[in-house]
């Protein structure tokens, strides 16, 4: 099959890590008989330099016309770069908001995987993490408290701030479907997280998720309150497969889940919408402090490309092959500087990409 991928390297380490992900995709193409055609697009600071805005409408249209989008990272040194003298809606990160909105992406997936080989980086006790863990936080991205009406008023001389949390059943149903679809590709367990003992929006969430679960009889559904979930992630992360939750809870839980893996350069992410087209990017930023030095860990971006194969193109065994190659490289003791440990072999960005390609064979 032929796939048209919009590639947005972005700023900082973005171009370096995206180049390695392309190398890996190209090798997958050779092994499995696919052709990946890339269209490079500008977004972030590099787009501000070229066009005066972080994302042009033409670039957004080109991304929409692709089969999927692979992004490095955008942004510069917030304290030093001139990009941050611009008004907030003209800064590099405004491009991210515009593209997520423009592509109508409402589901965000952040895997929290602790590779056995990197268990030393995990802040949890060994007896909790032995054998590693592998779960996903699926977060609703366009509704809830962050998008509700808000205002600050004065009542009897006292300032009062009001934020509103709304979800309608359609918003819940579409994200729930993604949760179950993703679980079908994994260990077939969904833990739906809410605050149904207090919030009406959570009670509706629970009802609709239960309804949707009827369409997926193979998937086991459990419900958990968000406060308990925050504890369970550090107490027993191995119990989870897919955590399905609303926007604000997902924002907090996905950061907690990233933290327990202990290695920012390893974490991919995906944002999905109604169509197969998704936006795949590492969870970290553009790391301007190490840009251009061949130090960045490309694994989060390579694993993001694997997610693209799995979720946008349904290329399951190709995605598995990339993940297995990454595991093998780690097993052989190769490490970029962010995950370096005693007795391991330090590699740069390019060498890490080459090694993953080598172990794909
Ligand atoms: P960051 O994630 O870029 O970096 C935090 C620390 O982790 C730095 O020390 C960096 O060197 C290190 N690091 C990050 N990724 C790494 C990798 N792949 N390999 C090795 N080390 C890595 O976060 P920050 O410093 O807060 O932000 C830098 C810029 O990135 C800012 O402009 C910020 O707005 C932007 N940002 C962009 C995105 C995105 O594009 N989605 C996300 C977060 C931050």
CSV table of C-alpha atoms and ligand atoms in Angstrom, one decimal:
chain,number,residue,atom,x,y,z
A,1,UNK,CA,0.0,0.0,0.0
A,2,UNK,CA,1.0,3.6,-0.5
A,3,UNK,CA,0.7,6.1,2.4
A,4,UNK,CA,1.0,9.8,2.2
A,5,UNK,CA,2.4,11.2,5.5
A,6,UNK,CA,2.6,14.9,6.4
A,7,UNK,CA,5.8,15.3,8.3
A,8,UNK,CA,6.2,18.3,10.5
A,9,UNK,CA,9.7,18.3,12.0
A,10,UNK,CA,9.2,21.6,13.8
A,11,UNK,CA,11.9,23.2,16.0
A,12,UNK,CA,14.7,22.3,18.3
A,13,UNK,CA,15.4,18.6,18.2
A,14,UNK,CA,12.3,18.1,16.1
A,15,UNK,CA,14.1,17.7,12.7
A,16,UNK,CA,16.7,15.3,14.2
A,17,UNK,CA,14.2,12.9,15.8
A,18,UNK,CA,11.8,13.0,12.9
A,19,UNK,CA,14.6,12.0,10.5
A,20,UNK,CA,15.2,8.9,12.5
A,21,UNK,CA,11.5,8.0,12.6
A,22,UNK,CA,11.5,8.3,8.7
A,23,UNK,CA,14.5,6.0,8.5
A,24,UNK,CA,12.6,3.4,10.5
A,25,UNK,CA,9.4,3.8,8.4
A,26,UNK,CA,11.5,3.4,5.2
A,27,UNK,CA,12.9,0.2,6.4
A,28,UNK,CA,9.4,-1.1,7.3
A,29,UNK,CA,8.3,-0.1,3.8
A,30,UNK,CA,11.1,-2.3,2.3
A,31,UNK,CA,10.5,-5.3,4.6
A,32,UNK,CA,6.7,-5.3,4.3
A,33,UNK,CA,6.2,-3.8,0.8
A,34,UNK,CA,4.7,-0.4,1.6
A,35,UNK,CA,5.6,2.9,0.3
A,36,UNK,CA,5.6,6.0,2.5
A,37,UNK,CA,5.5,9.3,0.7
A,38,UNK,CA,6.5,12.3,2.9
A,39,UNK,CA,5.4,15.9,2.5
A,40,UNK,CA,7.4,18.1,4.8
A,41,UNK,CA,5.5,21.0,6.4
A,42,UNK,CA,6.5,23.9,8.5
A,43,UNK,CA,4.9,24.6,11.9
A,44,UNK,CA,6.0,26.4,15.0
A,45,UNK,CA,8.9,28.8,15.2
A,46,UNK,CA,10.3,27.8,11.8
A,47,UNK,CA,6.9,28.7,10.3
A,48,UNK,CA,6.9,32.1,12.1
A,49,UNK,CA,10.4,32.8,10.6
A,50,UNK,CA,9.2,31.8,7.1
A,51,UNK,CA,5.6,33.1,7.1
A,52,UNK,CA,5.1,35.2,10.2
A,53,UNK,CA,2.5,32.7,11.7
A,54,UNK,CA,3.0,29.4,13.5
A,55,UNK,CA,0.7,27.5,11.1
A,56,UNK,CA,-0.6,28.8,7.8
A,57,UNK,CA,-4.0,27.8,6.5
A,58,UNK,CA,-2.3,26.2,3.4
A,59,UNK,CA,-0.2,24.0,5.7
A,60,UNK,CA,-3.2,22.9,7.6
A,61,UNK,CA,-5.0,22.0,4.4
A,62,UNK,CA,-2.0,20.0,3.3
A,63,UNK,CA,-2.0,18.1,6.6
A,64,UNK,CA,-5.8,17.5,6.2
A,65,UNK,CA,-5.2,16.0,2.7
A,66,UNK,CA,-2.6,13.5,4.1
A,67,UNK,CA,-3.3,10.0,5.4
A,68,UNK,CA,-1.7,10.9,8.7
A,69,UNK,CA,0.6,13.5,10.4
A,70,UNK,CA,3.9,12.8,12.1
A,71,UNK,CA,5.2,15.7,14.3
A,72,UNK,CA,8.5,16.3,16.0
A,73,UNK,CA,8.1,19.2,18.4
A,74,UNK,CA,7.6,22.9,18.3
A,75,UNK,CA,8.9,25.8,20.3
A,76,UNK,CA,12.2,27.4,21.4
A,77,UNK,CA,13.8,28.6,24.6
A,78,UNK,CA,11.0,30.4,26.2
A,79,UNK,CA,13.3,32.8,28.1
A,80,UNK,CA,15.5,33.7,25.1
A,81,UNK,CA,13.8,33.2,21.8
A,82,UNK,CA,12.1,36.2,20.0
A,83,UNK,CA,9.2,34.0,19.2
A,84,UNK,CA,8.0,34.5,22.8
A,85,UNK,CA,7.9,38.3,22.4
A,86,UNK,CA,4.9,37.7,20.1
A,87,UNK,CA,1.3,37.7,21.5
A,88,UNK,CA,0.3,34.2,22.7
A,89,UNK,CA,-1.8,33.4,19.6
A,90,UNK,CA,1.2,34.0,17.3
A,91,UNK,CA,3.7,31.9,19.3
A,92,UNK,CA,5.0,28.5,18.1
A,93,UNK,CA,2.7,26.5,20.4
A,94,UNK,CA,-0.4,28.2,18.9
A,95,UNK,CA,0.3,26.1,15.8
A,96,UNK,CA,-0.3,22.9,17.9
A,97,UNK,CA,-3.7,24.1,19.1
A,98,UNK,CA,-4.7,25.2,15.5
A,99,UNK,CA,-3.7,21.9,14.0
A,100,UNK,CA,-5.4,19.8,16.7
A,101,UNK,CA,-8.6,21.8,16.2
A,102,UNK,CA,-8.3,21.9,12.4
A,103,UNK,CA,-7.9,18.1,12.2
A,104,UNK,CA,-10.8,17.7,14.6
A,105,UNK,CA,-8.9,15.5,17.0
A,106,UNK,CA,-10.8,14.6,20.1
A,107,UNK,CA,-9.1,11.6,21.5
A,108,UNK,CA,-5.6,11.6,22.9
A,109,UNK,CA,-3.6,8.5,23.6
A,110,UNK,CA,-0.6,8.5,25.9
A,111,UNK,CA,1.0,5.1,26.5
A,112,UNK,CA,2.8,4.6,29.8
A,113,UNK,CA,5.2,1.8,29.1
A,114,UNK,CA,8.0,0.8,31.5
A,115,UNK,CA,10.5,-1.3,29.5
A,116,UNK,CA,12.0,-3.9,31.8
A,117,UNK,CA,15.4,-2.7,30.6
A,118,UNK,CA,14.8,0.8,31.9
A,119,UNK,CA,13.3,-0.1,35.3
A,120,UNK,CA,16.1,1.7,37.0
A,121,UNK,CA,14.6,5.1,35.8
A,122,UNK,CA,11.2,4.3,37.4
A,123,UNK,CA,10.7,6.1,40.7
A,124,UNK,CA,8.4,3.3,42.0
A,125,UNK,CA,9.7,0.4,44.1
A,126,UNK,CA,11.1,-2.6,42.3
A,127,UNK,CA,8.5,-5.1,43.7
A,128,UNK,CA,5.7,-2.9,42.1
A,129,UNK,CA,7.3,-2.6,38.7
A,130,UNK,CA,9.0,-6.0,38.3
A,131,UNK,CA,8.5,-7.2,34.7
A,132,UNK,CA,7.5,-3.7,33.5
A,133,UNK,CA,4.1,-2.3,32.8
A,134,UNK,CA,2.2,-1.2,29.8
A,135,UNK,CA,-1.0,0.8,29.8
A,136,UNK,CA,-2.6,3.7,27.9
A,137,UNK,CA,-4.4,6.8,29.1
A,138,UNK,CA,-7.1,7.8,26.6
A,139,UNK,CA,-8.1,11.3,27.3
A,140,UNK,CA,-11.1,13.2,25.8
A,141,UNK,CA,-9.5,16.3,24.3
A,142,UNK,CA,-12.1,18.9,23.2
A,143,UNK,CA,-14.8,19.0,25.9
A,144,UNK,CA,-15.3,19.3,29.6
A,145,UNK,CA,-14.0,22.0,31.9
A,146,UNK,CA,-11.3,23.4,29.6
A,147,UNK,CA,-13.8,24.2,26.9
A,148,UNK,CA,-16.8,25.2,29.0
A,149,UNK,CA,-18.0,28.8,29.5
A,150,UNK,CA,-16.0,30.7,32.1
A,151,UNK,CA,-16.2,34.1,33.7
A,152,UNK,CA,-15.1,36.1,36.7
A,153,UNK,CA,-17.8,38.3,38.3
A,154,UNK,CA,-18.1,40.5,41.3
A,155,UNK,CA,-20.8,39.7,43.8
A,156,UNK,CA,-21.3,42.1,46.7
A,157,UNK,CA,-17.8,43.3,46.3
A,158,UNK,CA,-16.4,39.7,46.3
A,159,UNK,CA,-14.7,38.4,43.2
A,160,UNK,CA,-16.1,35.0,42.0
A,161,UNK,CA,-14.8,32.8,39.2
A,162,UNK,CA,-17.0,30.4,37.4
A,163,UNK,CA,-15.9,27.5,35.1
A,164,UNK,CA,-18.5,25.1,33.6
A,165,UNK,CA,-18.0,21.4,33.0
A,166,UNK,CA,-20.3,20.1,30.3
A,167,UNK,CA,-20.3,16.9,28.3
A,168,UNK,CA,-23.1,15.7,26.0
A,169,UNK,CA,-23.7,12.1,25.3
A,170,UNK,CA,-22.3,12.3,21.7
A,171,UNK,CA,-19.0,13.6,22.9
A,172,UNK,CA,-18.8,10.7,25.4
A,173,UNK,CA,-19.9,8.1,23.0
A,174,UNK,CA,-17.3,8.9,20.3
A,175,UNK,CA,-14.4,8.9,22.8
A,176,UNK,CA,-15.7,5.7,24.5
A,177,UNK,CA,-15.7,4.0,21.1
A,178,UNK,CA,-12.1,4.8,20.6
A,179,UNK,CA,-11.3,3.5,24.1
A,180,UNK,CA,-12.9,0.1,23.3
A,181,UNK,CA,-11.4,0.0,19.7
A,182,UNK,CA,-7.9,0.6,21.2
A,183,UNK,CA,-8.6,-2.0,23.9
A,184,UNK,CA,-9.5,-4.5,21.2
A,185,UNK,CA,-6.0,-4.1,19.8
A,186,UNK,CA,-4.5,-4.6,23.3
A,187,UNK,CA,-5.4,-6.6,26.3
A,188,UNK,CA,-9.2,-6.0,26.1
A,189,UNK,CA,-9.6,-4.1,29.4
A,190,UNK,CA,-11.1,-0.6,29.8
A,191,UNK,CA,-11.0,1.2,33.1
A,192,UNK,CA,-13.4,4.2,32.8
A,193,UNK,CA,-12.4,6.9,35.2
A,194,UNK,CA,-14.7,9.5,36.5
A,195,UNK,CA,-16.0,11.2,39.7
A,196,UNK,CA,-19.6,9.8,39.5
A,197,UNK,CA,-20.1,10.1,43.3
A,198,UNK,CA,-20.1,13.9,42.9
A,199,UNK,CA,-20.5,15.1,39.3
A,200,UNK,CA,-23.5,14.8,36.9
A,201,UNK,CA,-21.1,14.9,33.9
A,202,UNK,CA,-19.4,11.8,35.4
A,203,UNK,CA,-22.7,10.0,35.9
A,204,UNK,CA,-23.6,10.6,32.3
A,205,UNK,CA,-20.1,9.5,31.3
A,206,UNK,CA,-20.5,6.3,33.2
A,207,UNK,CA,-23.9,5.6,31.7
A,208,UNK,CA,-22.8,6.2,28.1
A,209,UNK,CA,-19.5,4.2,28.5
A,210,UNK,CA,-21.6,1.3,29.8
A,211,UNK,CA,-23.9,1.5,26.8
A,212,UNK,CA,-21.0,1.6,24.3
A,213,UNK,CA,-19.4,-1.4,26.1
A,214,UNK,CA,-22.4,-3.4,24.9
A,215,UNK,CA,-21.0,-3.2,21.4
A,216,UNK,CA,-17.7,-4.7,22.6
A,217,UNK,CA,-18.6,-7.9,24.6
A,218,UNK,CA,-15.0,-9.1,24.5
A,219,UNK,CA,-13.7,-6.1,26.4
A,220,UNK,CA,-13.9,-6.1,30.2
A,221,UNK,CA,-15.2,-2.7,31.6
A,222,UNK,CA,-14.5,-1.5,35.1
A,223,UNK,CA,-15.2,1.9,36.6
A,224,UNK,CA,-12.9,3.8,39.0
A,225,UNK,CA,-13.1,7.1,40.7
A,226,UNK,CA,-10.4,9.5,39.7
A,227,UNK,CA,-8.9,9.9,43.1
A,228,UNK,CA,-8.6,6.2,43.5
A,229,UNK,CA,-7.1,5.9,40.0
A,230,UNK,CA,-4.4,8.5,40.9
A,231,UNK,CA,-3.4,6.2,43.8
A,232,UNK,CA,-3.6,3.0,41.8
A,233,UNK,CA,-1.2,4.2,39.1
A,234,UNK,CA,1.5,4.4,41.7
A,235,UNK,CA,0.3,1.4,43.8
A,236,UNK,CA,-0.2,-1.1,41.1
A,237,UNK,CA,0.2,0.2,37.5
A,238,UNK,CA,0.2,-3.4,36.1
A,239,UNK,CA,-3.5,-3.6,36.7
A,240,UNK,CA,-4.3,-1.2,33.8
A,241,UNK,CA,-4.7,-1.7,30.1
A,242,UNK,CA,-6.7,1.3,28.8
A,243,UNK,CA,-7.7,4.1,31.2
A,244,UNK,CA,-10.5,6.0,29.5
A,245,UNK,CA,-11.3,9.4,30.9
A,246,UNK,CA,-12.5,13.0,30.4
A,247,UNK,CA,-10.3,16.0,29.6
A,248,UNK,CA,-9.1,17.4,32.9
A,249,UNK,CA,-8.8,14.0,34.6
A,250,UNK,CA,-6.9,12.7,31.6
A,251,UNK,CA,-4.6,15.8,31.6
A,252,UNK,CA,-3.6,15.0,35.2
A,253,UNK,CA,-3.5,11.2,35.0
A,254,UNK,CA,-1.5,11.1,31.8
A,255,UNK,CA,1.2,13.3,33.3
A,256,UNK,CA,1.3,11.1,36.4
A,257,UNK,CA,1.5,8.0,34.1
A,258,UNK,CA,4.4,9.5,32.2
A,259,UNK,CA,6.2,10.3,35.4
A,260,UNK,CA,6.1,6.8,36.7
A,261,UNK,CA,7.9,5.5,33.5
A,262,UNK,CA,10.7,7.9,34.4
A,263,UNK,CA,12.0,8.6,30.9
A,264,UNK,CA,10.6,11.5,28.8
A,265,UNK,CA,12.5,10.6,25.6
A,266,UNK,CA,10.6,7.3,25.4
A,267,UNK,CA,7.0,8.4,25.4
A,268,UNK,CA,5.0,8.6,22.2
A,269,UNK,CA,1.5,10.0,21.8
A,270,UNK,CA,-1.4,10.0,19.4
A,271,UNK,CA,-4.4,12.3,18.8
A,272,UNK,CA,-7.3,10.8,16.9
A,273,UNK,CA,-10.6,12.0,15.5
A,274,UNK,CA,-13.5,10.5,13.6
A,275,UNK,CA,-11.3,9.7,10.5
A,276,UNK,CA,-8.3,7.5,10.3
A,277,UNK,CA,-6.1,10.5,10.1
A,278,UNK,CA,-4.3,11.1,13.3
A,279,UNK,CA,-1.5,13.3,14.7
A,280,UNK,CA,1.4,11.4,16.1
A,281,UNK,CA,4.1,13.0,18.2
A,282,UNK,CA,6.5,12.4,21.1
A,283,UNK,CA,5.2,13.6,24.5
A,284,UNK,CA,8.2,15.7,25.1
A,285,UNK,CA,9.0,19.2,23.8
A,286,UNK,CA,11.6,20.6,21.4
A,287,UNK,CA,14.5,20.4,24.0
A,288,UNK,CA,16.3,23.5,22.7
A,289,UNK,CA,19.0,22.9,25.2
A,290,UNK,CA,20.3,19.9,23.3
A,291,UNK,CA,19.2,20.7,19.7
A,292,UNK,CA,21.7,20.1,16.9
A,293,UNK,CA,24.0,18.1,19.1
A,294,UNK,CA,23.0,14.6,18.1
A,295,UNK,CA,22.0,13.9,21.7
A,296,UNK,CA,18.2,13.7,21.5
A,297,UNK,CA,16.5,10.3,22.1
A,298,UNK,CA,14.5,9.6,19.0
A,299,UNK,CA,12.7,6.6,20.5
A,300,UNK,CA,9.5,8.5,21.5
A,301,UNK,CA,9.1,9.7,17.9
A,302,UNK,CA,9.9,6.3,16.5
A,303,UNK,CA,7.3,4.8,18.8
A,304,UNK,CA,4.8,7.5,17.7
A,305,UNK,CA,5.4,6.4,14.1
A,306,UNK,CA,4.6,2.8,15.2
A,307,UNK,CA,1.3,4.1,16.7
A,308,UNK,CA,0.6,5.7,13.4
A,309,UNK,CA,1.0,2.4,11.6
A,310,UNK,CA,-1.3,0.7,14.2
A,311,UNK,CA,-4.1,3.2,14.6
A,312,UNK,CA,-4.2,5.1,11.3
A,313,UNK,CA,-3.1,2.4,8.9
A,314,UNK,CA,-4.1,-0.8,10.7
A,315,UNK,CA,-0.6,-2.2,10.2
A,316,UNK,CA,-0.4,-4.2,13.4
A,317,UNK,CA,2.6,-6.5,12.7
A,318,UNK,CA,4.6,-3.6,11.3
A,319,UNK,CA,4.0,-1.6,14.5
A,320,UNK,CA,4.8,-4.7,16.6
A,321,UNK,CA,8.1,-5.0,14.7
A,322,UNK,CA,9.2,-1.5,15.5
A,323,UNK,CA,8.4,-1.9,19.2
A,324,UNK,CA,10.3,-5.2,19.3
A,325,UNK,CA,13.3,-3.5,17.6
A,326,UNK,CA,13.3,-0.7,20.2
A,327,UNK,CA,13.2,-3.3,23.0
A,328,UNK,CA,16.0,-5.2,21.4
A,329,UNK,CA,18.2,-2.1,21.1
A,330,UNK,CA,17.6,-1.4,24.8
A,331,UNK,CA,18.3,-5.1,25.7
A,332,UNK,CA,21.6,-4.9,23.9
A,333,UNK,CA,22.6,-2.0,26.2
A,334,UNK,CA,22.4,1.0,23.9
A,335,UNK,CA,21.3,4.2,25.5
A,336,UNK,CA,21.0,7.9,24.6
A,337,UNK,CA,22.2,10.4,27.2
A,338,UNK,CA,18.7,10.9,28.8
A,339,UNK,CA,18.4,7.2,29.7
A,340,UNK,CA,22.1,6.4,30.2
A,341,UNK,CA,23.1,4.1,33.0
A,342,UNK,CA,26.2,2.5,34.3
A,343,UNK,CA,27.8,-0.2,32.1
A,344,UNK,CA,25.6,0.8,29.1
A,345,UNK,CA,26.8,2.0,25.6
A,346,UNK,CA,26.2,5.7,25.0
A,347,UNK,CA,24.8,6.5,21.5
A,348,UNK,CA,23.8,9.6,19.7
A,349,UNK,CA,20.5,10.3,17.9
A,350,UNK,CA,21.5,9.0,14.5
A,351,UNK,CA,23.2,5.9,15.9
A,352,UNK,CA,20.1,5.1,17.9
A,353,UNK,CA,18.0,5.4,14.7
A,354,UNK,CA,20.4,3.2,12.8
A,355,UNK,CA,20.4,0.5,15.6
A,356,UNK,CA,16.6,0.4,15.5
A,357,UNK,CA,16.7,-0.1,11.7
A,358,UNK,CA,19.3,-2.8,12.1
A,359,UNK,CA,17.2,-4.8,14.6
A,360,UNK,CA,14.2,-4.5,12.3
A,361,UNK,CA,15.7,-6.9,9.9
B,1,LIG,P1,11.1,19.6,26.8
B,1,LIG,O1,10.3,18.3,26.9
B,1,LIG,O2,11.5,20.1,25.5
B,1,LIG,O3,12.5,19.3,27.7
B,1,LIG,C1,12.6,19.0,29.1
B,1,LIG,C2,13.9,18.4,29.4
B,1,LIG,O4,13.9,17.0,28.8
B,1,LIG,C3,15.1,19.1,28.7
B,1,LIG,O5,16.2,19.0,29.6
B,1,LIG,C4,15.4,18.3,27.5
B,1,LIG,O6,16.8,18.3,27.1
B,1,LIG,C5,15.0,16.9,27.9
B,1,LIG,N1,14.4,16.1,26.7
B,1,LIG,C6,13.2,16.3,26.1
B,1,LIG,N2,13.1,15.5,25.1
B,1,LIG,C7,14.2,14.7,25.0
B,1,LIG,C8,14.7,13.7,24.2
B,1,LIG,N3,14.0,13.3,23.1
B,1,LIG,N4,15.9,13.2,24.4
B,1,LIG,C9,16.7,13.7,25.4
B,1,LIG,N5,16.3,14.6,26.2
B,1,LIG,C10,15.1,15.2,26.1
B,1,LIG,O7,10.3,20.6,27.7
B,1,LIG,P2,10.7,22.2,27.9
B,1,LIG,O8,12.1,22.4,28.1
B,1,LIG,O9,9.7,22.6,29.0
B,1,LIG,O10,10.2,22.9,26.6
B,1,LIG,C11,11.0,23.3,25.5
B,1,LIG,C12,10.2,23.8,24.4
B,1,LIG,O11,9.3,22.8,23.9
B,1,LIG,C13,9.3,25.0,24.8
B,1,LIG,O12,9.2,25.9,23.8
B,1,LIG,C14,7.9,24.3,25.0
B,1,LIG,O13,6.8,25.2,24.8
B,1,LIG,C15,8.0,23.3,23.8
B,1,LIG,N6,7.0,22.1,24.0
B,1,LIG,C16,6.5,21.7,22.8
B,1,LIG,C17,5.7,20.6,22.9
B,1,LIG,C18,5.1,20.0,21.6
B,1,LIG,O14,5.6,20.4,20.5
B,1,LIG,N7,4.1,19.2,21.7
B,1,LIG,C19,5.4,19.9,24.1
B,1,LIG,C20,6.0,20.4,25.3
B,1,LIG,C21,6.8,21.6,25.2
